[in-house]
Short mmCIF file of C-alpha atoms in Angstrom, two decimals:
data_model
loop_
_atom_site.label_atom_id
_atom_site.label_comp_id
_atom_site.label_asym_id
_atom_site.label_seq_id
_atom_site.Cartn_x
_atom_site.Cartn_y
_atom_site.Cartn_z
CA UNK A 1 -28.86 58.80 -20.16
CA UNK A 2 -24.78 59.00 -19.78
CA UNK A 3 -22.34 58.88 -22.15
CA UNK A 4 -19.25 59.01 -23.08
CA UNK A 5 -17.77 60.45 -25.95
CA UNK A 6 -13.73 60.08 -27.03
CA UNK A 7 -12.32 62.28 -29.90
CA UNK A 8 -9.69 60.96 -31.89
CA UNK A 9 -9.77 56.57 -31.56
CA UNK A 10 -5.81 57.04 -32.44
CA UNK A 11 -3.45 59.41 -31.62
CA UNK A 12 0.13 59.37 -31.99
CA UNK A 13 2.71 61.59 -30.96
CA UNK A 14 6.55 61.77 -30.95
CA UNK A 15 8.83 60.68 -27.36
CA UNK A 16 8.66 63.92 -25.03
CA UNK A 17 5.73 66.14 -27.10
CA UNK A 18 2.38 66.62 -25.04
CA UNK A 19 0.14 64.28 -25.15
CA UNK A 20 -3.52 64.98 -24.89
CA UNK A 21 -6.52 63.04 -25.25
CA UNK A 22 -10.23 64.33 -25.52
CA UNK A 23 -13.11 63.26 -23.67
CA UNK A 24 -16.42 64.95 -23.01
CA UNK A 25 -19.50 63.47 -21.56
CA UNK A 26 -22.90 63.29 -21.01
CA UNK A 27 -24.58 63.20 -17.84
CA UNK A 28 -28.54 64.85 -16.14
CA UNK A 29 -26.34 64.94 -12.59
CA UNK A 30 -22.66 65.62 -11.55
CA UNK A 31 -20.39 62.43 -12.88
CA UNK A 32 -17.91 60.36 -11.58
CA UNK A 33 -15.44 60.47 -13.69
CA UNK A 34 -12.46 58.50 -14.44
CA UNK A 35 -9.27 57.45 -17.10
CA UNK A 36 -8.22 53.90 -17.30
CA UNK A 37 -5.52 52.74 -18.98
CA UNK A 38 -5.33 49.32 -20.61
CA UNK A 39 -2.28 47.84 -21.61
CA UNK A 40 -1.90 44.71 -24.73
CA UNK A 41 -3.82 41.92 -23.03
CA UNK A 42 -4.24 43.40 -20.07
CA UNK A 43 -7.21 44.54 -17.42
CA UNK A 44 -8.17 48.02 -16.93
CA UNK A 45 -5.71 50.52 -14.25
CA UNK A 46 -7.30 53.43 -13.42
CA UNK A 47 -5.11 56.50 -14.01
CA UNK A 48 -6.91 59.19 -12.42
CA UNK A 49 -10.51 59.87 -10.72
CA UNK A 50 -12.78 62.70 -10.35
CA UNK A 51 -15.34 62.30 -7.75
CA UNK A 52 -15.91 66.45 -6.75
CA UNK A 53 -13.58 67.74 -5.23
CA UNK A 54 -10.34 69.50 -7.03
CA UNK A 55 -11.44 69.56 -10.88
CA UNK A 56 -7.61 69.41 -11.74
CA UNK A 57 -6.75 65.58 -10.97
CA UNK A 58 -3.28 64.48 -10.67
CA UNK A 59 -3.11 60.02 -11.48
CA UNK A 60 -0.32 57.82 -11.90
CA UNK A 61 2.53 58.26 -13.90
CA UNK A 62 2.51 61.40 -14.28
CA UNK A 63 -0.89 62.09 -16.17
CA UNK A 64 -3.60 65.09 -14.82
CA UNK A 65 -6.97 65.90 -16.26
CA UNK A 66 -8.72 68.84 -15.42
CA UNK A 67 -12.98 69.01 -14.88
CA UNK A 68 -14.34 71.53 -17.07
CA UNK A 69 -18.62 71.59 -16.38
CA UNK A 70 -18.93 74.19 -18.90
CA UNK A 71 -17.26 72.50 -21.52
CA UNK A 72 -19.08 68.92 -20.06
CA UNK A 73 -14.67 67.59 -20.78
CA UNK A 74 -12.92 65.95 -18.78
CA UNK A 75 -9.25 65.65 -20.96
CA UNK A 76 -6.14 63.69 -19.72
CA UNK A 77 -2.84 65.40 -20.82
CA UNK A 78 0.46 64.28 -20.02
CA UNK A 79 3.74 67.61 -20.37
CA UNK A 80 6.14 64.45 -22.10
CA UNK A 81 5.60 61.60 -23.78
CA UNK A 82 7.51 58.70 -23.18
CA UNK A 83 7.61 55.17 -24.90
CA UNK A 84 5.78 53.28 -22.11
CA UNK A 85 2.66 55.63 -22.16
CA UNK A 86 1.95 53.35 -25.71
CA UNK A 87 -1.82 52.09 -24.57
CA UNK A 88 -5.38 52.21 -25.14
CA UNK A 89 -6.65 54.50 -22.89
CA UNK A 90 -10.70 55.09 -21.65
CA UNK A 91 -12.31 57.73 -20.40
CA UNK A 92 -15.13 56.71 -18.22
CA UNK A 93 -18.07 58.07 -16.32
CA UNK A 94 -19.94 56.81 -13.00
CA UNK A 95 -23.53 57.46 -11.43
CA UNK A 96 -23.88 57.06 -7.41
CA UNK A 97 -27.56 55.05 -7.88
CA UNK A 98 -28.33 51.94 -6.07
CA UNK A 99 -25.64 50.29 -7.58
CA UNK A 100 -22.11 51.02 -9.30
CA UNK A 101 -22.16 51.31 -13.15
CA UNK A 102 -19.32 52.64 -14.96
CA UNK A 103 -20.08 53.78 -18.70
CA UNK A 104 -16.48 53.56 -20.89
CA UNK A 105 -15.61 55.39 -23.82
CA UNK A 106 -14.80 53.80 -27.15
CA UNK A 107 -11.30 54.18 -26.43
CA UNK A 108 -7.96 56.18 -27.40
CA UNK A 109 -4.96 54.20 -28.85
CA UNK A 110 -2.36 55.92 -27.78
CA UNK A 111 1.11 55.53 -29.90
CA UNK A 112 4.30 56.75 -29.25
CA UNK A 113 7.03 57.75 -31.90
CA UNK A 114 10.78 57.38 -31.08
CA UNK B 1 -3.52 42.09 -0.05
CA UNK B 2 -4.66 39.63 -2.95
CA UNK B 3 -5.62 41.24 -6.84
CA UNK B 4 -8.50 40.46 -8.66
CA UNK B 5 -7.89 37.50 -10.71
CA UNK B 6 -9.59 35.72 -13.17
CA UNK B 7 -9.94 32.12 -14.63
CA UNK B 8 -9.79 31.29 -17.14
CA UNK B 9 -7.06 32.88 -18.80
CA UNK B 10 -8.29 32.50 -22.95
CA UNK B 11 -11.40 30.19 -23.74
CA UNK B 12 -12.58 28.63 -26.85
CA UNK B 13 -16.10 27.46 -27.28
CA UNK B 14 -18.92 26.83 -30.07
CA UNK B 15 -21.75 28.60 -31.09
CA UNK B 16 -24.79 27.38 -28.86
CA UNK B 17 -22.91 25.79 -26.27
CA UNK B 18 -22.58 26.85 -22.52
CA UNK B 19 -19.72 28.86 -20.36
CA UNK B 20 -18.16 30.04 -17.04
CA UNK B 21 -16.19 32.41 -16.34
CA UNK B 22 -14.76 32.85 -12.81
CA UNK B 23 -13.52 35.78 -10.79
CA UNK B 24 -12.05 36.48 -6.92
CA UNK B 25 -12.79 39.66 -5.37
CA UNK B 26 -10.26 41.65 -3.91
CA UNK B 27 -9.65 40.84 -0.42
CA UNK B 28 -12.52 42.87 1.49
CA UNK B 29 -14.32 43.26 -1.05
CA UNK B 30 -18.20 43.06 -1.08
CA UNK B 31 -19.34 43.84 -4.53
CA UNK B 32 -18.06 41.92 -8.34
CA UNK B 33 -19.46 43.75 -11.50
CA UNK B 34 -19.11 41.62 -14.67
CA UNK B 35 -18.09 43.78 -18.25
CA UNK B 36 -17.15 42.70 -21.67
CA UNK B 37 -15.34 44.41 -24.17
CA UNK B 38 -15.84 43.85 -27.77
CA UNK B 39 -12.60 44.03 -29.67
CA UNK B 40 -11.65 47.83 -30.43
CA UNK B 41 -14.31 49.00 -28.13
CA UNK B 42 -14.34 50.10 -24.51
CA UNK B 43 -16.05 47.53 -22.18
CA UNK B 44 -19.50 47.28 -21.18
CA UNK B 45 -21.44 47.06 -18.61
CA UNK B 46 -23.23 43.72 -17.69
CA UNK B 47 -24.44 43.69 -14.26
CA UNK B 48 -23.39 43.81 -11.22
CA UNK B 49 -23.37 41.86 -7.21
CA UNK B 50 -23.89 42.56 -4.07
CA UNK B 51 -23.91 40.47 -1.50
CA UNK B 52 -25.33 37.19 -3.54
CA UNK B 53 -28.11 39.38 -5.25
CA UNK B 54 -28.26 41.23 -9.10
CA UNK B 55 -28.44 44.58 -7.82
CA UNK B 56 -28.34 46.38 -11.52
CA UNK B 57 -28.18 45.31 -14.59
CA UNK B 58 -26.69 46.67 -18.22
CA UNK B 59 -28.83 45.56 -21.43
CA UNK B 60 -27.35 41.91 -21.87
CA UNK B 61 -30.35 39.48 -22.66
CA UNK B 62 -30.98 36.82 -19.74
CA UNK B 63 -28.75 34.25 -21.10
CA UNK B 64 -25.99 36.04 -19.49
CA UNK B 65 -26.54 35.51 -15.94
CA UNK B 66 -24.46 35.77 -12.79
CA UNK B 67 -23.32 34.40 -9.10
CA UNK B 68 -22.10 35.76 -5.83
CA UNK B 69 -20.64 33.47 -3.08
CA UNK B 70 -20.62 34.07 0.56
CA UNK B 71 -16.55 34.54 -0.27
CA UNK B 72 -17.55 36.86 -2.47
CA UNK B 73 -15.91 34.92 -5.59
CA UNK B 74 -18.67 35.06 -8.72
CA UNK B 75 -19.36 33.23 -11.36
CA UNK B 76 -20.53 34.72 -14.92
CA UNK B 77 -22.07 32.27 -17.19
CA UNK B 78 -23.39 32.38 -20.69
CA UNK B 79 -25.79 30.21 -22.23
CA UNK B 80 -26.30 29.40 -26.21
CA UNK B 81 -23.27 31.15 -26.88
CA UNK B 82 -23.30 33.32 -30.58
CA UNK B 83 -20.55 34.34 -32.28
CA UNK B 84 -21.06 38.44 -30.84
CA UNK B 85 -20.29 36.93 -27.80
CA UNK B 86 -16.43 36.57 -28.37
CA UNK B 87 -14.73 38.87 -26.57
CA UNK B 88 -12.58 39.65 -23.25
CA UNK B 89 -14.81 39.71 -19.96
CA UNK B 90 -13.40 41.64 -17.14
CA UNK B 91 -14.78 41.25 -13.51
CA UNK B 92 -14.13 44.36 -11.00
CA UNK B 93 -14.38 44.22 -7.38
CA UNK B 94 -15.63 47.54 -5.29
CA UNK B 95 -16.49 47.86 -1.48
CA UNK B 96 -19.83 49.26 -1.57
CA UNK B 97 -20.30 51.38 2.05
CA UNK B 98 -23.82 52.53 1.45
CA UNK B 99 -25.96 54.82 -1.68
CA UNK B 100 -23.40 57.90 -1.72
CA UNK B 101 -20.17 58.44 -2.04
CA UNK B 102 -17.62 56.72 -4.60
CA UNK B 103 -16.48 52.86 -4.48
CA UNK B 104 -13.48 52.35 -7.13
CA UNK B 105 -13.93 49.01 -9.03
CA UNK B 106 -10.69 46.96 -8.97
CA UNK B 107 -10.53 44.80 -12.80
CA UNK B 108 -9.07 41.56 -13.49
CA UNK B 109 -7.44 41.15 -15.72
CA UNK B 110 -9.93 39.51 -18.33
CA UNK B 111 -10.94 36.45 -20.16
CA UNK B 112 -10.32 36.02 -24.05
CA UNK B 113 -13.53 34.14 -25.16
CA UNK B 114 -13.45 33.14 -28.72
CA UNK B 115 -17.14 31.23 -29.90
CA UNK B 116 -16.45 29.57 -33.06
#
């Protein structure tokens, strides 16, 4: 069975500091991997996706993630945190079967301290 | 291009009642998926509809059912509501072109359901 774990339910960083949100997945076959962001009282917005092309994926708002097969990881980073980055972040995995099913991790709440 | 919309925004029901949530897919999309997001958790896959038929389902009981209409709008119906059904319900639309490749899902803002 496929699953996603996110280390740290809450992460706090200072404005301007590095953001690192951790994600590990389990999958029997190479998956598609995603990071979504959710702002309060809003739906999910796709930050970036890995679909078996380049292992370093660049997304919106300065975020990027690196797919490491040997570590089954897909950590999300941003060099310099901004106040507007405060939100809930979800790592997700999808396998291409007869239908698209996205499995989400439990989420990490990011706080940015001024 | 119109994005994914959902209605209503908020809904309050009592235990045992039935509820219908609605979703309008993004233009050109032929697939809709529904997710349940309990407070403080990640979304959980309920089911997916493709060309008006259910083509995938998560671990949800039969009292969760759905419909997809020819215009690709969709409904999620939940019968015999339980307190644990209180959650944010998200729909996502995509264009399914075949059985290989990746089909990005675009999410709506969700419907917040409270069961008292």
